[in-house]
PDB file of C-alpha atoms in Angstrom:
ATOM      1  CA  MET A   1     -13.447   2.716  48.686  1.00  0.00           C
ATOM      2  CA  GLU A   2     -15.353   0.869  50.032  1.00  0.00           C
ATOM      3  CA  LYS A   3     -19.251   0.441  49.363  1.00  0.00           C
ATOM      4  CA  PRO A   4     -21.682   0.263  51.596  1.00  0.00           C
ATOM      5  CA  GLU A   5     -23.834  -3.097  51.108  1.00  0.00           C
ATOM      6  CA  LEU A   6     -27.509  -1.495  49.726  1.00  0.00           C
ATOM      7  CA  GLY A   7     -28.972  -5.521  49.659  1.00  0.00           C
ATOM      8  CA  GLY A   8     -29.835  -7.459  46.313  1.00  0.00           C
ATOM      9  CA  LEU A   9     -29.754  -4.553  43.770  1.00  0.00           C
ATOM     10  CA  GLU A  10     -26.516  -3.347  44.408  1.00  0.00           C
ATOM     11  CA  ALA A  11     -25.232  -6.667  44.319  1.00  0.00           C
ATOM     12  CA  GLN A  12     -26.825  -7.161  40.751  1.00  0.00           C
ATOM     13  CA  ARG A  13     -25.971  -4.052  39.586  1.00  0.00           C
ATOM     14  CA  ASP A  14     -21.953  -5.244  40.749  1.00  0.00           C
ATOM     15  CA  ARG A  15     -22.072  -8.727  39.760  1.00  0.00           C
ATOM     16  CA  LEU A  16     -23.774  -6.762  36.321  1.00  0.00           C
ATOM     17  CA  MET A  17     -20.706  -4.372  36.048  1.00  0.00           C
ATOM     18  CA  ASP A  18     -18.128  -7.333  36.589  1.00  0.00           C
ATOM     19  CA  GLY A  19     -19.801  -8.734  33.724  1.00  0.00           C
ATOM     20  CA  LEU A  20     -19.272  -5.912  30.998  1.00  0.00           C
ATOM     21  CA  ARG A  21     -15.559  -5.790  32.613  1.00  0.00           C
ATOM     22  CA  ALA A  22     -14.734  -9.466  32.303  1.00  0.00           C
ATOM     23  CA  PHE A  23     -16.516  -9.466  28.521  1.00  0.00           C
ATOM     24  CA  GLY A  24     -14.600  -6.291  27.519  1.00  0.00           C
ATOM     25  CA  ALA A  25     -11.577  -8.088  28.743  1.00  0.00           C
ATOM     26  CA  ASN A  26     -12.132 -11.519  26.685  1.00  0.00           C
ATOM     27  CA  TYR A  27     -12.989  -9.089  23.543  1.00  0.00           C
ATOM     28  CA  THR A  28      -9.848  -7.929  23.932  1.00  0.00           C
ATOM     29  CA  GLU A  29      -8.065 -11.552  24.141  1.00  0.00           C
ATOM     30  CA  PHE A  30      -9.973 -12.246  21.555  1.00  0.00           C
ATOM     31  CA  THR A  31      -8.818  -9.400  19.654  1.00  0.00           C
ATOM     32  CA  ARG A  32      -5.020  -9.912  20.359  1.00  0.00           C
ATOM     33  CA  ARG A  33      -5.418 -13.543  19.256  1.00  0.00           C
ATOM     34  CA  PHE A  34      -6.655 -12.196  16.011  1.00  0.00           C
ATOM     35  CA  ALA A  35      -3.882  -9.991  15.403  1.00  0.00           C
ATOM     36  CA  LEU A  36      -1.620 -13.706  16.473  1.00  0.00           C
ATOM     37  CA  TRP A  37      -2.855 -15.345  14.031  1.00  0.00           C
ATOM     38  CA  LEU A  38      -2.570 -12.975  11.467  1.00  0.00           C
ATOM     39  CA  GLY A  39       0.884 -12.030  12.533  1.00  0.00           C
ATOM     40  CA  LEU A  40      -0.009  -8.370  13.743  1.00  0.00           C
ATOM     41  CA  HIS A  41       0.543  -5.582  16.456  1.00  0.00           C
ATOM     42  CA  SER A  42      -3.055  -5.739  18.724  1.00  0.00           C
ATOM     43  CA  THR A  43      -3.330  -2.315  17.495  1.00  0.00           C
ATOM     44  CA  ASP A  44      -2.814  -2.856  13.971  1.00  0.00           C
ATOM     45  CA  ALA A  45      -5.468  -6.263  14.420  1.00  0.00           C
ATOM     46  CA  ALA A  46      -7.831  -3.956  16.203  1.00  0.00           C
ATOM     47  CA  ALA A  47      -7.875  -1.179  13.184  1.00  0.00           C
ATOM     48  CA  LEU A  48      -8.140  -4.206  10.825  1.00  0.00           C
ATOM     49  CA  ALA A  49     -11.305  -5.374  13.119  1.00  0.00           C
ATOM     50  CA  GLU A  50     -13.072  -2.140  12.576  1.00  0.00           C
ATOM     51  CA  ILE A  51     -12.805  -1.201   9.435  1.00  0.00           C
ATOM     52  CA  LEU A  52     -14.043  -4.968   8.690  1.00  0.00           C
ATOM     53  CA  TYR A  53     -16.919  -4.109  10.597  1.00  0.00           C
ATOM     54  CA  ALA A  54     -17.836  -0.912   9.614  1.00  0.00           C
ATOM     55  CA  GLU A  55     -17.655  -2.576   6.053  1.00  0.00           C
ATOM     56  CA  ASP A  56     -20.238  -5.617   7.347  1.00  0.00           C
ATOM     57  CA  LYS A  57     -22.589  -2.890   8.492  1.00  0.00           C
ATOM     58  CA  GLY A  58     -22.367  -0.746   5.725  1.00  0.00           C
ATOM     59  CA  ALA A  59     -20.969   2.029   6.526  1.00  0.00           C
ATOM     60  CA  PRO A  60     -17.519   2.193   6.110  1.00  0.00           C
ATOM     61  CA  LEU A  61     -14.193   4.350   7.738  1.00  0.00           C
ATOM     62  CA  SER A  62     -12.320   7.109   6.518  1.00  0.00           C
ATOM     63  CA  PRO A  63      -9.070   7.080   8.778  1.00  0.00           C
ATOM     64  CA  ALA A  64     -10.464   9.908  10.902  1.00  0.00           C
ATOM     65  CA  ARG A  65     -13.158   7.737  12.062  1.00  0.00           C
ATOM     66  CA  LEU A  66     -10.745   5.003  12.273  1.00  0.00           C
ATOM     67  CA  SER A  67      -8.811   6.778  14.400  1.00  0.00           C
ATOM     68  CA  GLU A  68     -11.593   7.680  16.285  1.00  0.00           C
ATOM     69  CA  ARG A  69     -12.939   4.134  17.194  1.00  0.00           C
ATOM     70  CA  ILE A  70      -9.347   2.877  18.171  1.00  0.00           C
ATOM     71  CA  SER A  71      -8.228   6.501  20.283  1.00  0.00           C
ATOM     72  CA  LEU A  72      -4.745   6.900  18.047  1.00  0.00           C
ATOM     73  CA  SER A  73      -4.034  10.359  16.820  1.00  0.00           C
ATOM     74  CA  SER A  74      -4.117  10.908  13.195  1.00  0.00           C
ATOM     75  CA  GLY A  75      -0.479  10.305  12.389  1.00  0.00           C
ATOM     76  CA  ALA A  76       0.086   7.437  13.997  1.00  0.00           C
ATOM     77  CA  THR A  77      -3.394   5.794  12.436  1.00  0.00           C
ATOM     78  CA  ALA A  78      -1.875   7.231   9.086  1.00  0.00           C
ATOM     79  CA  ALA A  79       1.629   4.868  10.007  1.00  0.00           C
ATOM     80  CA  LEU A  80      -0.656   2.141  10.448  1.00  0.00           C
ATOM     81  CA  LEU A  81      -2.579   2.650   7.237  1.00  0.00           C
ATOM     82  CA  ASN A  82       0.293   2.117   5.721  1.00  0.00           C
ATOM     83  CA  ARG A  83       1.356  -1.102   7.727  1.00  0.00           C
ATOM     84  CA  LEU A  84      -1.647  -2.269   7.198  1.00  0.00           C
ATOM     85  CA  GLU A  85      -1.562  -1.251   3.667  1.00  0.00           C
ATOM     86  CA  GLY A  86       1.237  -2.381   2.802  1.00  0.00           C
ATOM     87  CA  ALA A  87       0.947  -6.201   3.953  1.00  0.00           C
ATOM     88  CA  GLY A  88      -1.980  -5.851   1.393  1.00  0.00           C
ATOM     89  CA  HIS A  89      -5.214  -5.718   4.200  1.00  0.00           C
ATOM     90  CA  ILE A  90      -6.731  -2.926   3.674  1.00  0.00           C
ATOM     91  CA  ALA A  91      -7.271  -0.323   0.511  1.00  0.00           C
ATOM     92  CA  ARG A  92      -7.848   3.095   1.072  1.00  0.00           C
ATOM     93  CA  THR A  93      -9.672   4.277  -2.405  1.00  0.00           C
ATOM     94  CA  ARG A  94     -11.810   7.787  -3.301  1.00  0.00           C
ATOM     95  CA  GLU A  95     -15.371   6.534  -4.018  1.00  0.00           C
ATOM     96  CA  HIS A  96     -17.063   9.789  -2.370  1.00  0.00           C
ATOM     97  CA  SER A  97     -18.237  11.904  -5.471  1.00  0.00           C
ATOM     98  CA  ASP A  98     -15.744  14.636  -2.824  1.00  0.00           C
ATOM     99  CA  ARG A  99     -13.212  12.706  -4.006  1.00  0.00           C
ATOM    100  CA  ARG A 100     -10.593  14.169  -1.130  1.00  0.00           C
ATOM    101  CA  ILE A 101     -12.269  11.740   0.707  1.00  0.00           C
ATOM    102  CA  VAL A 102     -10.659   8.358   1.315  1.00  0.00           C
ATOM    103  CA  THR A 103     -12.708   5.282   2.455  1.00  0.00           C
ATOM    104  CA  LEU A 104     -10.880   2.184   4.267  1.00  0.00           C
ATOM    105  CA  ARG A 105     -11.734  -1.260   2.509  1.00  0.00           C
ATOM    106  CA  SER A 106     -10.414  -4.684   3.556  1.00  0.00           C
ATOM    107  CA  SER A 107      -8.378  -6.785   0.799  1.00  0.00           C
ATOM    108  CA  ALA A 108      -9.949  -8.987  -1.435  1.00  0.00           C
ATOM    109  CA  HIS A 109      -7.412 -11.876   0.809  1.00  0.00           C
ATOM    110  CA  VAL A 110      -7.893 -10.696   3.966  1.00  0.00           C
ATOM    111  CA  ARG A 111     -11.375 -11.203   3.711  1.00  0.00           C
ATOM    112  CA  PRO A 112     -12.174 -15.306   3.471  1.00  0.00           C
ATOM    113  CA  ARG A 113      -9.960 -15.223   6.817  1.00  0.00           C
ATOM    114  CA  ALA A 114     -10.868 -12.853   9.311  1.00  0.00           C
ATOM    115  CA  GLU A 115     -14.968 -14.506   7.829  1.00  0.00           C
ATOM    116  CA  GLU A 116     -12.159 -18.237   9.070  1.00  0.00           C
ATOM    117  CA  PHE A 117     -11.437 -16.795  12.499  1.00  0.00           C
ATOM    118  CA  PHE A 118     -14.665 -14.488  13.564  1.00  0.00           C
ATOM    119  CA  GLY A 119     -17.282 -17.154  12.263  1.00  0.00           C
ATOM    120  CA  PRO A 120     -17.571 -18.932  15.022  1.00  0.00           C
ATOM    121  CA  TYR A 121     -17.448 -16.222  17.303  1.00  0.00           C
ATOM    122  CA  ALA A 122     -20.498 -14.752  15.468  1.00  0.00           C
ATOM    123  CA  ILE A 123     -22.884 -18.141  15.586  1.00  0.00           C
ATOM    124  CA  ARG A 124     -22.207 -18.738  19.005  1.00  0.00           C
ATOM    125  CA  MET A 125     -23.081 -14.574  20.106  1.00  0.00           C
ATOM    126  CA  ALA A 126     -26.300 -15.437  17.676  1.00  0.00           C
ATOM    127  CA  ALA A 127     -26.717 -18.157  18.917  1.00  0.00           C
ATOM    128  CA  GLU A 128     -26.812 -17.217  22.934  1.00  0.00           C
ATOM    129  CA  MET A 129     -28.590 -14.170  21.657  1.00  0.00           C
ATOM    130  CA  ALA A 130     -31.465 -16.056  20.056  1.00  0.00           C
ATOM    131  CA  THR A 131     -32.458 -17.251  23.788  1.00  0.00           C
ATOM    132  CA  TYR A 132     -33.762 -13.943  25.170  1.00  0.00           C
ATOM    133  CA  ALA A 133     -37.330 -12.803  23.991  1.00  0.00           C
ATOM    134  CA  PRO A 134     -37.009  -9.796  21.692  1.00  0.00           C
ATOM    135  CA  GLU A 135     -37.693  -7.285  24.490  1.00  0.00           C
ATOM    136  CA  GLN A 136     -35.383  -8.431  26.899  1.00  0.00           C
ATOM    137  CA  LEU A 137     -32.599  -7.619  23.886  1.00  0.00           C
ATOM    138  CA  ARG A 138     -34.385  -4.252  23.293  1.00  0.00           C
ATOM    139  CA  GLN A 139     -33.642  -3.837  27.186  1.00  0.00           C
ATOM    140  CA  PHE A 140     -30.697  -4.996  27.136  1.00  0.00           C
ATOM    141  CA  GLU A 141     -29.451  -2.690  24.145  1.00  0.00           C
ATOM    142  CA  ASP A 142     -31.059   0.293  26.156  1.00  0.00           C
ATOM    143  CA  PHE A 143     -29.267  -0.134  28.815  1.00  0.00           C
ATOM    144  CA  ILE A 144     -25.632  -0.483  27.252  1.00  0.00           C
ATOM    145  CA  GLY A 145     -26.470   1.916  24.577  1.00  0.00           C
ATOM    146  CA  HIS A 146     -27.172   4.380  28.141  1.00  0.00           C
ATOM    147  CA  LEU A 147     -23.592   3.020  29.496  1.00  0.00           C
ATOM    148  CA  ARG A 148     -22.300   3.547  26.467  1.00  0.00           C
ATOM    149  CA  GLY A 149     -23.210   7.370  26.511  1.00  0.00           C
ATOM    150  CA  THR A 150     -22.261   7.587  30.460  1.00  0.00           C
ATOM    151  CA  MET A 151     -18.683   5.960  29.215  1.00  0.00           C
ATOM    152  CA  ASP A 152     -18.464   8.789  26.129  1.00  0.00           C
ATOM    153  CA  SER A 153     -19.610  11.982  28.154  1.00  0.00           C
ATOM    154  CA  LEU A 154     -16.882  11.581  31.342  1.00  0.00           C
ATOM    155  CA  LEU A 155     -14.450  10.866  28.812  1.00  0.00           C
ATOM    156  CA  SER A 156     -14.944  13.985  26.978  1.00  0.00           C
ATOM    157  CA  ASP A 157     -15.782  15.989  29.943  1.00  0.00           C
ATOM    158  CA  GLU A 158     -13.953  14.757  32.575  1.00  0.00           C
ATOM    159  CA  TYR A 159     -11.331  12.458  31.609  1.00  0.00           C
ATOM    160  CA  GLN A 160      -9.709  14.047  28.656  1.00  0.00           C
ATOM    161  CA  ALA A 161      -6.648  12.842  27.587  1.00  0.00           C
ATOM    162  CA  PRO A 162      -3.571  15.098  27.850  1.00  0.00           C
ATOM    163  CA  ARG A 163      -2.116  16.277  25.044  1.00  0.00           C
ATOM    164  CA  PRO A 164       1.421  14.189  23.903  1.00  0.00           C
ATOM    165  CA  GLY A 165       4.262  15.797  26.196  1.00  0.00           C
ATOM    166  CA  THR A 166       1.945  16.878  28.630  1.00  0.00           C
ATOM    167  CA  ARG A 167       0.727  15.421  32.022  1.00  0.00           C
ATOM    168  CA  ALA A 168      -2.653  14.390  32.772  1.00  0.00           C
ATOM    169  CA  PRO A 169      -3.861  16.338  35.397  1.00  0.00           C
ATOM    170  CA  ARG A 170      -3.651  15.517  39.063  1.00  0.00           C
ATOM    171  CA  ARG A 171      -7.352  14.961  40.734  1.00  0.00           C
ATOM    172  CA  ALA A 172      -8.300  15.782  44.264  1.00  0.00           C
TER     173      ALA A 172
END
């Protein structure tokens, strides 16, 4: 679809969106290389990265929350977790007072390997962010938060995934 040129602001917005798309593609490739490095399928590695990240933030995931984060059905997530647990990469624990709640934890052997892989990424990203003033980072954090909210809204309201075995509705 052709867009009329609206000058500098429109060009800047296009460059920002191009940069976000490129970063997303690069991060996907980074996760793919993590998968190769560990000898995992890319979906399994993405799930493991989510589990590790959530642990680092002090908010470990449940299987249901992981399923939401990686956009898999509960059945597909269960199969993925069985593979990761069978390979010794994760453990399912029942550490909540409600013993029905399952918490996903990375294993002792995979954490050092993940730190080895992600360490250079964390160092370089922190160094890059350190070149920006706190106010600039706050504005960018707001900007990214609003974009994410817009995308979440689009996905839940206008681009709902079809149920398995059905076709996506045609758009007019």
